[in-house]
Coordinates of C-alpha atoms and ligand atoms in Angstrom, one line a residue:
M14 CA 3.9 11.8 -16.5
C15 CA 2.2 13.0 -19.7
G16 CA -1.0 11.2 -20.7
I17 CA -2.4 10.7 -24.2
V18 CA -6.0 10.1 -25.2
G19 CA -7.3 9.9 -28.7
A20 CA -10.6 8.8 -30.3
I21 CA -12.2 8.2 -33.6
A22 CA -15.9 7.5 -33.8
E23 CA -19.2 8.3 -35.4
R24 CA -20.3 10.2 -32.3
N25 CA -18.9 13.4 -30.9
I26 CA -15.7 12.4 -29.1
S27 CA -14.9 15.5 -27.0
N28 CA -16.4 14.1 -23.8
V29 CA -14.6 10.8 -24.3
L30 CA -11.3 12.7 -24.5
L31 CA -12.0 14.9 -21.5
E32 CA -13.2 12.0 -19.4
G33 CA -10.1 10.1 -20.5
L34 CA -7.9 13.0 -19.4
K35 CA -9.6 13.1 -16.0
R36 CA -8.9 9.4 -15.5
L37 CA -5.2 10.0 -16.3
E38 CA -4.9 12.9 -13.8
Y39 CA -3.3 10.4 -11.3
R40 CA -0.2 10.3 -13.5
G41 CA 0.8 13.8 -12.6
Y42 CA 0.6 16.8 -15.0
D43 CA 0.7 20.6 -15.0
S44 CA -1.4 21.5 -18.1
A45 CA -3.9 19.9 -20.4
G46 CA -5.1 20.3 -24.0
L47 CA -7.2 18.8 -26.7
T48 CA -7.9 19.2 -30.4
V49 CA -10.7 17.9 -32.6
I50 CA -11.2 18.1 -36.3
R51 CA -14.4 19.8 -37.2
D52 CA -15.5 21.2 -40.6
G53 CA -12.0 20.8 -42.0
Q54 CA -10.3 22.7 -39.2
L55 CA -8.4 21.9 -36.1
H56 CA -10.1 23.3 -33.0
R57 CA -7.7 23.4 -30.1
E58 CA -7.9 24.4 -26.4
R59 CA -5.1 24.3 -23.9
Q60 CA -5.1 25.3 -20.2
V61 CA -2.5 25.4 -17.5
G62 CA -3.6 23.6 -14.3
K63 CA -6.2 21.0 -13.7
V64 CA -8.2 19.2 -16.4
Q65 CA -11.3 20.8 -15.0
A66 CA -10.0 24.2 -16.4
L67 CA -9.9 22.5 -19.9
V68 CA -13.3 21.0 -19.4
D69 CA -14.8 24.5 -18.6
A70 CA -13.1 26.1 -21.5
V71 CA -14.3 23.4 -24.0
N72 CA -17.8 23.6 -22.5
N73 CA -17.9 27.3 -23.1
D74 CA -17.3 26.7 -26.8
A75 CA -19.0 23.3 -27.0
E76 CA -20.3 23.6 -30.6
N77 CA -16.7 24.0 -32.0
F78 CA -15.5 21.0 -30.1
K79 CA -18.0 18.6 -31.5
G80 CA -16.0 16.3 -33.7
N81 CA -15.6 12.6 -34.6
I82 CA -11.8 12.5 -34.3
G83 CA -9.5 14.1 -31.8
I84 CA -6.5 13.9 -29.5
A85 CA -5.9 15.1 -26.0
H86 CA -3.1 15.3 -23.5
T87 CA -2.0 16.0 -20.0
R88 CA 1.5 17.5 -19.9
W89 CA 4.2 17.0 -17.2
A90 CA 6.8 19.6 -18.1
T91 CA 10.2 18.5 -19.3
H92 CA 11.2 20.9 -22.1
G93 CA 9.8 24.4 -21.2
E94 CA 7.9 25.6 -18.2
P95 CA 4.2 24.7 -17.6
A96 CA 2.5 27.3 -19.8
Q97 CA -0.3 27.4 -22.3
H98 CA 2.0 27.7 -25.3
N99 CA 4.0 24.6 -24.2
A100 CA 0.8 22.5 -23.6
H101 CA -0.1 19.9 -26.2
P102 CA -1.4 19.3 -28.8
H103 CA 1.2 21.0 -30.9
V104 CA 0.2 22.0 -34.4
S105 CA 2.0 22.5 -37.6
G106 CA -0.4 23.6 -40.4
K107 CA -2.9 20.8 -40.7
V108 CA -1.1 18.4 -38.4
A109 CA -1.6 18.0 -34.6
V110 CA 0.5 15.9 -32.3
V111 CA 0.4 14.8 -28.7
H112 CA 3.5 13.2 -27.3
N113 CA 4.6 11.4 -24.1
G114 CA 8.3 10.9 -23.5
I115 CA 11.4 12.8 -24.7
V116 CA 12.9 13.4 -28.1
E117 CA 16.5 13.7 -27.1
N118 CA 17.9 15.0 -30.4
Y119 CA 15.2 17.7 -30.8
K120 CA 17.8 20.5 -30.8
P121 CA 19.5 19.7 -34.2
L122 CA 16.1 18.8 -35.7
K123 CA 14.8 22.2 -34.5
D124 CA 17.8 24.0 -36.1
E125 CA 17.2 22.2 -39.4
L126 CA 13.4 23.1 -39.4
I127 CA 14.1 26.7 -38.6
K128 CA 16.5 26.8 -41.6
K129 CA 13.6 25.5 -43.7
G130 CA 11.4 28.4 -42.5
Y131 CA 9.4 26.8 -39.7
T132 CA 8.6 29.0 -36.7
F133 CA 8.3 27.6 -33.2
T134 CA 5.7 28.8 -30.7
S135 CA 6.9 26.6 -27.8
Q136 CA 10.0 25.4 -26.0
T137 CA 9.0 21.8 -26.3
D138 CA 10.6 18.9 -28.1
T139 CA 7.2 17.9 -29.3
E140 CA 6.7 20.8 -31.7
V141 CA 9.7 19.4 -33.7
V142 CA 7.6 16.3 -34.3
A143 CA 4.6 18.2 -35.6
H144 CA 6.8 20.2 -38.1
L145 CA 8.7 17.1 -39.2
I146 CA 5.4 15.3 -40.0
A147 CA 4.0 18.4 -41.8
E148 CA 7.3 18.6 -43.9
A149 CA 7.3 14.8 -44.7
Y150 CA 3.6 15.0 -45.6
K151 CA 4.3 17.6 -48.4
D152 CA 6.0 14.7 -50.3
T153 CA 4.1 11.7 -49.2
K154 CA 0.5 13.1 -49.1
D155 CA 0.0 10.1 -46.9
L156 CA -0.1 10.5 -43.1
L157 CA 1.0 7.0 -42.2
K158 CA 3.9 7.2 -44.6
A159 CA 4.9 10.6 -43.3
V160 CA 5.0 9.3 -39.7
E161 CA 6.9 6.2 -40.7
L162 CA 9.5 8.4 -42.4
I163 CA 10.1 10.7 -39.5
V164 CA 10.0 8.2 -36.6
P165 CA 13.5 6.8 -37.3
R166 CA 14.9 10.4 -37.1
L167 CA 13.7 10.7 -33.4
H168 CA 16.0 9.6 -30.7
G169 CA 14.6 8.8 -27.2
A170 CA 11.6 7.1 -25.7
F171 CA 8.2 8.3 -26.7
A172 CA 4.6 7.6 -27.7
L173 CA 2.7 9.8 -30.2
G174 CA -0.9 10.5 -31.3
V175 CA -1.2 12.3 -34.7
V176 CA -4.1 13.7 -36.7
H177 CA -4.2 15.6 -40.0
V178 CA -7.1 17.8 -41.1
D179 CA -7.1 16.3 -44.6
N180 CA -7.4 12.8 -43.2
P181 CA -10.3 13.0 -40.8
D182 CA -10.7 9.2 -40.8
E183 CA -7.2 8.4 -39.6
L184 CA -5.7 8.5 -36.2
I185 CA -2.0 7.5 -36.2
T186 CA -0.2 6.3 -33.1
V187 CA 3.4 5.3 -32.3
R188 CA 4.8 3.4 -29.4
L189 CA 8.6 3.6 -28.9
G190 CA 9.6 3.4 -25.3
S191 CA 6.5 5.0 -23.7
P192 CA 3.2 3.1 -22.9
L193 CA 0.4 3.2 -25.5
V194 CA -2.7 1.1 -25.7
I195 CA -5.4 0.9 -28.3
G196 CA -9.0 0.6 -27.0
V197 CA -11.1 -1.4 -29.3
G198 CA -14.8 -0.4 -29.6
I199 CA -17.6 -1.3 -31.9
G200 CA -17.4 1.1 -34.9
E201 CA -15.1 3.3 -32.9
N202 CA -11.6 3.0 -31.6
F203 CA -9.4 4.8 -29.1
I204 CA -5.8 5.3 -28.0
A205 CA -4.4 6.1 -24.5
S206 CA -1.3 6.0 -22.4
D207 CA -3.2 3.8 -19.9
Q208 CA -6.2 1.6 -20.4
L209 CA -7.7 3.2 -17.3
A210 CA -8.5 6.3 -19.4
L211 CA -10.7 4.2 -21.7
L212 CA -12.6 1.9 -19.3
P213 CA -15.8 4.0 -19.7
V214 CA -15.8 3.2 -23.5
T215 CA -14.3 -0.3 -23.8
N216 CA -12.8 -3.2 -22.0
R217 CA -11.0 -4.6 -25.1
F218 CA -7.4 -3.6 -25.6
M219 CA -4.6 -4.1 -28.0
Y220 CA -1.2 -3.6 -26.5
L221 CA 1.4 -2.3 -29.0
E222 CA 5.0 -3.5 -29.0
E223 CA 7.9 -1.2 -28.9
G224 CA 8.4 0.3 -32.4
D225 CA 4.9 -0.3 -33.5
I226 CA 3.1 2.3 -35.6
A227 CA -0.7 1.9 -35.9
M228 CA -3.3 3.4 -38.2
V229 CA -6.5 3.5 -36.2
K230 CA -9.8 4.1 -38.1
R231 CA -13.3 3.9 -36.9
D232 CA -13.8 0.3 -37.9
S233 CA -10.2 -1.0 -38.4
I234 CA -6.8 -1.1 -36.7
E235 CA -3.7 -1.8 -38.7
V236 CA -0.4 -2.2 -36.9
F237 CA 3.0 -2.0 -38.6
A238 CA 6.5 -3.0 -37.3
D239 CA 9.4 -2.0 -39.5
G240 CA 7.0 -1.1 -42.2
Q241 CA 5.4 -4.6 -42.3
P242 CA 1.8 -5.3 -41.2
V243 CA 1.8 -7.3 -37.9
E244 CA -1.0 -8.9 -35.8
R245 CA -1.4 -7.8 -32.2
A246 CA -3.8 -9.7 -29.9
I247 CA -6.8 -8.1 -28.3
T248 CA -7.2 -8.7 -24.6
E249 CA -10.5 -8.4 -22.7
L250 CA -10.1 -6.9 -19.2
D251 CA -12.1 -8.0 -16.2
A252 CA -13.5 -4.7 -15.1
K253 CA -13.9 -5.6 -11.5
H254 CA -10.2 -5.3 -10.8
H255 CA -10.1 -1.9 -12.5
N256 CA -12.6 0.0 -10.4
A257 CA -11.0 3.4 -10.0
D258 CA -13.9 5.0 -8.1
K259 CA -13.2 6.8 -4.8
G260 CA -16.4 5.5 -3.2
E261 CA -17.2 7.0 0.1
F262 CA -13.5 7.9 0.8
K263 CA -12.3 11.5 0.7
H264 CA -9.1 10.5 -1.2
Y265 CA -7.9 7.6 -3.3
M266 CA -5.0 7.2 -0.9
L267 CA -7.3 6.6 2.0
K268 CA -9.4 4.1 0.1
E269 CA -6.3 2.3 -1.0
I270 CA -4.9 2.1 2.5
Y271 CA -8.2 0.5 3.5
E272 CA -8.1 -2.0 0.6
Q273 CA -4.8 -3.5 1.9
P274 CA -6.1 -6.4 4.0
D275 CA -8.0 -7.8 1.1
A276 CA -5.3 -7.0 -1.5
V277 CA -2.6 -8.6 0.5
A278 CA -4.7 -11.7 1.3
R279 CA -5.6 -12.0 -2.4
T280 CA -1.9 -11.8 -3.4
L281 CA -0.9 -14.3 -0.8
A282 CA -3.7 -16.7 -1.8
M283 CA -2.0 -17.2 -5.2
G284 CA 0.9 -19.0 -3.5
I285 CA -0.3 -20.7 -0.3
D286 CA -2.6 -23.4 0.8
A287 CA -3.1 -24.5 4.5
T288 CA 0.5 -24.9 5.7
D289 CA 2.6 -25.0 2.5
L290 CA 3.2 -23.3 -0.8
K291 CA 0.7 -24.4 -3.5
A292 CA 2.2 -27.0 -5.7
D293 CA 1.3 -25.1 -8.8
F294 CA 2.8 -21.8 -7.6
L295 CA 5.6 -20.9 -10.1
A296 CA 5.7 -24.6 -10.9
S297 CA 6.7 -24.1 -14.5
H298 CA 9.8 -22.1 -13.4
E299 CA 11.3 -24.4 -10.8
A300 CA 14.2 -25.3 -13.1
E301 CA 15.3 -21.6 -13.4
L302 CA 14.7 -20.9 -9.7
A303 CA 16.7 -24.0 -8.6
K304 CA 19.9 -22.8 -10.2
V305 CA 19.8 -19.2 -8.8
K306 CA 22.9 -18.3 -6.8
H307 CA 22.3 -14.6 -6.3
I308 CA 19.3 -12.2 -6.4
Q309 CA 19.6 -8.7 -7.8
V310 CA 16.5 -6.5 -7.1
L311 CA 16.0 -3.4 -9.2
A312 CA 13.4 -0.8 -8.5
C313 CA 12.7 2.8 -7.7
G314 CA 11.2 4.8 -4.8
T315 CA 8.6 2.8 -2.8
S316 CA 9.2 -0.3 -4.8
Y317 CA 12.9 -0.1 -3.9
H318 CA 12.0 -0.1 -0.3
A319 CA 10.0 -3.3 -0.8
G320 CA 13.1 -4.7 -2.4
M321 CA 15.2 -3.7 0.7
V322 CA 12.8 -5.7 2.9
A323 CA 13.2 -8.7 0.6
K324 CA 17.0 -8.6 1.1
Y325 CA 16.5 -9.2 4.8
W326 CA 14.1 -12.1 4.0
F327 CA 16.2 -13.7 1.3
E328 CA 19.5 -13.7 3.2
S329 CA 18.1 -14.7 6.6
L330 CA 15.6 -17.4 5.3
T331 CA 17.5 -18.8 2.3
K332 CA 21.1 -17.7 2.9
L333 CA 21.2 -16.7 -0.8
P334 CA 23.0 -13.3 -1.3
C335 CA 20.6 -10.6 -2.4
S336 CA 21.6 -7.1 -3.6
V337 CA 19.1 -4.3 -4.0
E338 CA 19.8 -1.1 -6.0
V339 CA 17.8 1.8 -7.3
A340 CA 17.5 1.2 -11.0
S341 CA 18.7 4.7 -12.1
E342 CA 22.1 4.1 -10.4
F343 CA 22.4 0.4 -11.4
R344 CA 21.8 1.3 -15.0
Y345 CA 24.8 3.5 -15.5
R346 CA 27.5 2.3 -13.1
N347 CA 28.6 -0.9 -15.0
P348 CA 27.8 -3.1 -12.0
V349 CA 29.1 -6.7 -11.5
V350 CA 26.3 -9.2 -12.1
V351 CA 27.4 -12.7 -11.3
D352 CA 26.4 -15.8 -13.3
D353 CA 23.1 -17.5 -12.3
T354 CA 21.6 -14.2 -11.0
L355 CA 17.8 -13.9 -10.6
V356 CA 17.1 -10.3 -11.6
V357 CA 13.9 -9.2 -9.8
C358 CA 12.3 -6.0 -11.0
L359 CA 9.7 -4.5 -8.8
S360 CA 7.2 -1.9 -10.1
Q361 CA 3.7 -0.9 -9.4
S362 CA 3.2 0.5 -13.0
G363 CA 5.6 -1.7 -14.9
E364 CA 6.3 1.4 -17.1
T365 CA 9.0 3.1 -14.9
A366 CA 11.7 4.1 -17.4
D367 CA 14.6 3.7 -15.0
T368 CA 13.6 0.2 -14.0
L369 CA 13.0 -0.8 -17.6
S370 CA 16.3 0.5 -18.8
A371 CA 18.2 -1.2 -15.9
L372 CA 16.4 -4.5 -16.8
R373 CA 17.3 -4.0 -20.5
E374 CA 20.9 -3.3 -19.6
T375 CA 21.2 -6.7 -17.8
Q376 CA 19.5 -8.4 -20.8
R377 CA 22.0 -6.8 -23.2
R378 CA 24.9 -8.1 -21.1
A379 CA 23.4 -11.5 -20.8
K380 CA 22.9 -11.6 -24.6
S381 CA 26.5 -10.7 -25.2
G382 CA 27.6 -13.6 -23.0
E383 CA 28.9 -11.4 -20.3
I384 CA 26.4 -12.8 -17.7
K385 CA 25.6 -16.5 -17.9
G386 CA 22.5 -18.3 -16.6
M387 CA 20.6 -15.1 -15.8
T388 CA 16.8 -15.2 -15.2
T389 CA 14.5 -12.2 -15.1
L390 CA 11.4 -11.9 -13.0
S391 CA 8.9 -9.0 -12.4
I392 CA 6.6 -8.3 -9.5
C393 CA 4.1 -5.8 -10.9
N394 CA 0.6 -4.5 -10.5
V395 CA -0.1 -4.2 -14.2
A396 CA -0.1 -7.5 -16.0
T397 CA -0.1 -5.9 -19.4
S398 CA 2.9 -3.6 -18.8
S399 CA 6.2 -3.4 -20.6
L400 CA 8.0 -4.8 -17.6
V401 CA 5.9 -7.9 -17.4
R402 CA 6.2 -8.5 -21.1
E403 CA 10.0 -8.1 -21.0
T404 CA 10.7 -10.5 -18.1
E405 CA 10.6 -14.3 -18.1
I406 CA 8.8 -14.9 -14.9
F407 CA 5.9 -12.7 -13.6
I408 CA 4.3 -12.6 -10.1
P409 CA 1.3 -10.3 -10.1
T410 CA 0.4 -8.1 -7.2
L411 CA -3.3 -8.3 -7.0
A412 CA -3.8 -4.8 -5.6
G413 CA -6.3 -3.6 -8.2
V414 CA -5.8 -0.2 -9.8
E415 CA -3.8 2.2 -7.6
V416 CA -4.7 5.8 -8.3
G417 CA -3.1 7.8 -5.5
V418 CA 0.4 8.9 -6.5
A419 CA 1.7 7.8 -3.1
S420 CA 1.9 4.0 -3.4
T421 CA 0.3 2.1 -0.5
K422 CA -1.5 -1.1 -1.5
A423 CA 1.0 -1.7 -4.3
F424 CA 3.8 -1.6 -1.8
T425 CA 2.3 -4.1 0.7
T426 CA 1.2 -6.5 -2.0
Q427 CA 4.8 -6.3 -3.4
L428 CA 6.0 -7.4 0.0
A429 CA 3.4 -10.3 0.0
A430 CA 4.6 -11.4 -3.5
L431 CA 8.2 -11.1 -2.5
M432 CA 7.7 -13.3 0.6
L433 CA 6.1 -15.9 -1.7
L434 CA 9.1 -15.7 -4.0
V435 CA 11.6 -16.1 -1.1
L436 CA 9.7 -19.2 0.2
K437 CA 9.5 -20.7 -3.3
V438 CA 13.3 -20.2 -4.0
G439 CA 14.0 -21.5 -0.5
K440 CA 11.9 -24.6 -1.0
V441 CA 13.1 -25.4 -4.5
Q442 CA 16.7 -25.2 -3.4
H443 CA 16.0 -27.0 0.0
R444 CA 17.4 -24.0 1.8
I445 CA 14.4 -23.4 4.1
D446 CA 13.4 -25.7 6.9
S447 CA 9.9 -27.0 6.3
D448 CA 8.8 -26.1 9.8
V449 CA 9.9 -22.5 9.3
L450 CA 8.1 -22.4 6.0
S451 CA 4.9 -23.8 7.4
S452 CA 5.0 -21.5 10.4
I453 CA 5.3 -18.4 8.0
V454 CA 2.5 -19.8 5.8
T455 CA 0.3 -20.2 8.9
D456 CA 1.1 -16.6 9.9
M457 CA 0.3 -15.4 6.4
H458 CA -3.2 -16.8 6.8
Q459 CA -3.7 -14.5 9.9
L460 CA -2.2 -11.5 8.2
K461 CA -5.5 -10.1 6.9
G462 CA -6.8 -10.1 10.5
Y463 CA -3.7 -8.2 11.7
L464 CA -4.0 -5.7 8.9
D465 CA -7.8 -5.2 9.6
R466 CA -6.9 -4.4 13.3
S467 CA -4.1 -2.0 12.1
L468 CA -6.8 -0.1 10.2
A469 CA -8.5 0.6 13.5
L470 CA -5.5 2.8 14.4
D471 CA -6.8 5.4 11.8
Q472 CA -8.3 7.8 14.4
S473 CA -5.6 7.7 17.0
I474 CA -3.0 8.4 14.3
A475 CA -5.1 11.2 13.0
N476 CA -5.1 12.7 16.5
L477 CA -1.3 12.3 16.8
S478 CA -0.7 13.9 13.4
Q479 CA -1.8 17.3 14.6
M480 CA 1.6 17.4 16.4
F481 CA 3.4 17.2 13.0
E482 CA 1.4 19.9 11.2
A483 CA 3.7 22.8 11.9
K484 CA 7.0 20.8 11.9
K485 CA 9.7 21.4 9.4
S486 CA 11.4 18.1 9.6
T487 CA 10.9 14.5 10.9
L488 CA 13.1 11.5 11.5
F489 CA 11.9 7.9 11.0
L490 CA 13.9 5.2 12.7
G491 CA 13.8 1.4 12.4
R492 CA 16.1 -1.5 12.7
G493 CA 16.5 -4.7 10.7
M494 CA 13.4 -5.3 8.5
Q495 CA 11.8 -2.2 9.8
F496 CA 14.7 0.0 8.5
P497 CA 13.2 0.0 5.0
I498 CA 9.8 0.8 6.5
A499 CA 11.4 3.8 8.2
L500 CA 12.7 4.9 4.8
E501 CA 9.2 4.4 3.3
G502 CA 7.6 6.4 6.2
A503 CA 9.9 9.3 5.4
L504 CA 9.3 9.1 1.7
K505 CA 5.5 9.0 2.2
L506 CA 5.6 12.0 4.6
K507 CA 7.7 14.2 2.3
E508 CA 5.9 13.4 -0.9
I509 CA 2.4 14.2 0.2
S510 CA 2.8 16.6 3.2
Y511 CA 5.9 18.4 1.8
I512 CA 7.6 18.1 5.3
H513 CA 11.2 17.2 5.0
A514 CA 11.8 13.7 6.4
E515 CA 14.6 11.3 6.6
G516 CA 14.6 7.6 7.4
Y517 CA 17.5 6.0 9.3
A518 CA 18.6 2.7 10.6
A519 CA 18.3 3.5 14.3
G520 CA 21.9 2.4 15.0
E521 CA 23.1 5.2 12.7
L522 CA 21.6 7.9 14.9
K523 CA 24.7 8.5 16.9
H524 CA 26.8 8.7 13.7
G525 CA 25.3 12.0 12.6
P526 CA 21.5 12.6 12.7
L527 CA 21.5 12.8 16.5
A528 CA 22.9 16.3 16.0
L529 CA 19.4 17.3 14.7
V530 CA 17.5 16.1 17.7
D531 CA 16.0 18.8 19.9
K532 CA 12.5 19.4 21.4
D533 CA 11.2 20.5 18.0
M534 CA 12.1 17.4 16.1
P535 CA 9.5 14.7 16.0
I536 CA 11.0 11.2 15.8
V537 CA 8.9 8.3 14.6
V538 CA 10.1 4.9 15.7
L539 CA 9.0 1.5 14.4
A540 CA 9.3 -0.9 17.4
P541 CA 7.8 -4.3 16.9
R542 CA 8.8 -6.9 19.5
D543 CA 11.6 -8.6 17.6
S544 CA 15.3 -9.5 18.0
M545 CA 16.3 -5.8 17.7
L546 CA 13.9 -4.3 20.2
D547 CA 16.4 -4.0 23.1
K548 CA 18.9 -2.3 20.8
L549 CA 16.1 0.0 19.5
K550 CA 15.1 1.0 23.0
A551 CA 18.7 2.1 23.7
N552 CA 18.5 4.3 20.5
M553 CA 15.3 5.8 21.8
Q554 CA 17.0 6.6 25.1
E555 CA 19.6 8.6 23.1
V556 CA 16.7 10.7 21.7
H557 CA 14.9 11.0 25.1
A558 CA 18.1 12.3 26.7
R559 CA 18.2 15.1 24.1
H560 CA 14.5 16.1 24.7
G561 CA 13.4 14.8 21.3
E562 CA 9.7 13.9 21.0
L563 CA 9.2 10.3 20.2
F564 CA 6.2 8.8 18.3
V565 CA 6.5 5.1 18.7
F566 CA 4.6 2.4 16.8
A567 CA 5.2 -0.6 19.0
S568 CA 3.9 -4.1 19.5
E569 CA 1.2 -4.6 22.1
N570 CA 3.8 -6.6 24.2
S571 CA 6.8 -4.3 23.7
E572 CA 6.5 -2.9 27.2
L573 CA 6.7 0.6 25.8
E574 CA 4.2 3.0 27.3
S575 CA 3.5 6.7 26.6
D576 CA 5.0 9.3 28.8
E577 CA 5.5 13.1 28.6
R578 CA 7.7 13.1 25.6
M579 CA 6.9 9.7 24.2
H580 CA 3.6 8.8 22.4
V581 CA 3.1 5.1 22.0
I582 CA 0.6 3.6 19.6
H583 CA 0.2 -0.1 19.9
V584 CA 0.2 -2.1 16.7
P585 CA -1.0 -5.8 16.5
E586 CA 1.8 -8.2 17.3
V587 CA 2.8 -10.4 14.4
C588 CA 5.7 -12.6 13.5
E589 CA 8.9 -10.7 12.8
Y590 CA 9.0 -11.6 9.1
L591 CA 5.5 -10.2 8.4
A592 CA 5.8 -7.2 10.7
P593 CA 7.0 -4.9 7.8
I594 CA 3.7 -5.4 6.1
V595 CA 1.7 -4.6 9.2
Y596 CA 3.9 -1.6 10.2
S597 CA 3.4 -0.1 6.8
I598 CA -0.2 0.9 7.7
P599 CA 0.6 3.3 10.6
I600 CA 3.2 5.1 8.6
Q601 CA 0.8 5.5 5.7
F602 CA -1.9 6.8 8.0
L603 CA 0.5 9.3 9.6
S604 CA 1.6 10.8 6.3
Y605 CA -2.0 10.9 5.0
H606 CA -3.4 12.7 8.0
V607 CA -0.5 15.2 8.2
A608 CA -1.0 16.0 4.5
V609 CA -4.8 16.4 4.9
M610 CA -4.2 18.7 7.9
R611 CA -1.7 20.8 5.8
G612 CA -4.2 21.0 3.0
T613 CA -1.9 19.5 0.3
D614 CA -3.2 17.7 -2.8
V615 CA -3.0 14.2 -1.3
D616 CA -3.7 12.1 -4.4
Q617 CA -1.7 14.3 -6.8
P618 CA 1.2 15.8 -4.9
R619 CA 3.0 18.7 -6.7
N620 CA 5.7 17.8 -9.2
L621 CA 5.2 14.1 -8.9
A622 CA 3.8 11.6 -11.4
K623 CA 2.3 8.1 -10.9
S624 CA 3.9 6.5 -13.8
V625 CA 7.4 7.8 -14.4
T626 CA 8.0 7.1 -18.0
V627 CA 11.0 9.3 -18.5
E628 CA 14.5 8.7 -17.2
Ligands
LIG17 C1 6.0 6.8 -3.9 C2 5.9 6.1 -5.2 C3 7.1 6.1 -6.1 C4 7.2 4.9 -6.9 C5 8.3 5.0 -7.9 C6 8.4 3.7 -8.8 O1 4.9 6.7 -3.2 O2 4.9 5.6 -5.5 O3 8.3 6.3 -5.4 O4 7.3 3.8 -6.1 O5 8.1 6.0 -8.8 O6 7.2 3.5 -9.5 P1 6.8 2.0 -9.9 O7 6.6 1.2 -8.7 O8 5.6 2.2 -10.7 O9 8.0 1.5 -10.7

């Protein structure tokens, strides 16, 4: 989604802005732009396509882009096609604005501004904001006051960066529903949608609250909420978990696949010692967890698939009912949430608008007394995100920064964190047998080894992936805890290789999708040796009989071997509960290699964004 970077300093800031935009590329965008104030003028450049096109254009006119204050933006089109005239910053006279999010009521505001004589050069909602500020400034002659006056008129969720030619020592920023962080330097300060953009210039950050408006100067930051000055703490980040370098890998996605054994082990280590849960794991929340009668998982996309696995775990290990729903549906269907529900929100970014609004809807209903005894918990990869700040309990996934749009290590670490939660709730409520718990914990200690061995499948899956290159469609099948992994396999393949793919519970095959099966349809099957294997083998026979080509990821002891129309890749055998984590690796490799072969943009697939901050 859109990315904002802004800077005010004694030095020339155009390279800080451009480097910041490059570091936000992972969010997904279709055009980029920047403006700096120099010699009492706004110098603006905007380009459709990659940030590099903007870098080249700015470098061609480097003298004019030397400035001490500026704002920059990557745009992910919502209102108006990806085009230069729609790219940010948008300018009204001496005001320039960059914007992330949506101004829902832009149409009546635009009509009002047209009546006042303003002309519009774009189809965006953002241009309305620039004109409104310019109009308010006519009276206030004070940029902060002008912004404070117009913000209440804007409906929606958004973040803004604003500069004005007559105020070259003031950078104004607003956070209202979209992420925005202030980077604190020495004699210079910065703003960005994500701290990642600013790591080359600072590791000290101030996280704004929703509704905050900040006046950022070179040597001061003042934050206002409802017009009153407020204090916001400065957090120092440990840079070692924020290394966003590709290293020797060709793509971030590949690097992130390879980071999983360590990331999963690190996440599990938060909660386990030799054969049991650590005594201090979620110790301060035992009272809330002890009264939970129902679990409601809310998430989107890949995170939703992690939630689906957790449903199998919760219900089979603790016998507590668990519902899982995509946040965008839950939010609007007026769902029943029973008393004493633990609402578990899963998100890599912690800024996903759908997940946040579903959470807020449950909180609104709890506050009104409609739901009693509700507790909220987030499992998230960004400790400073909105989701974490708005939930009562937080379990971090220690994946480190994930840059590839296709989520990999964030997914498997979510699974690791979810299993810790299942065990904790089971233990606190005496719902899980201590031998079962200790056997799962023992297996968790071996998981890193199994994941390392799964990485060794890289080359054989790369060889297999050639057979998918020219295909139009693929089915992924799994049963039980592997069904969500089949869904995840299909999502991964479609999002980065653009091959249509569907995930199915294998038992559903004969209820419809079998009609698609012929010799041209590759069918990927997840076949660990578990309680469902015999049933799954019968489903595979149904495919075989219709000349479908099977690609089977199976346990070493599954007694499945390759034949003419069945390609078997052996995956390390692991206990049934942890198998979804291990089987995630082959499906990630498969989608990765198919995408590389098809020449798609693996790390930034078309039309997608890493942090989906609009509903
Ligand atoms: C797919 C993918 C997305 C995200 C979804 C939710 O690879 O990454 O489906 O899982 O957009 O994002 P988060 O987890 O940040 O809430």
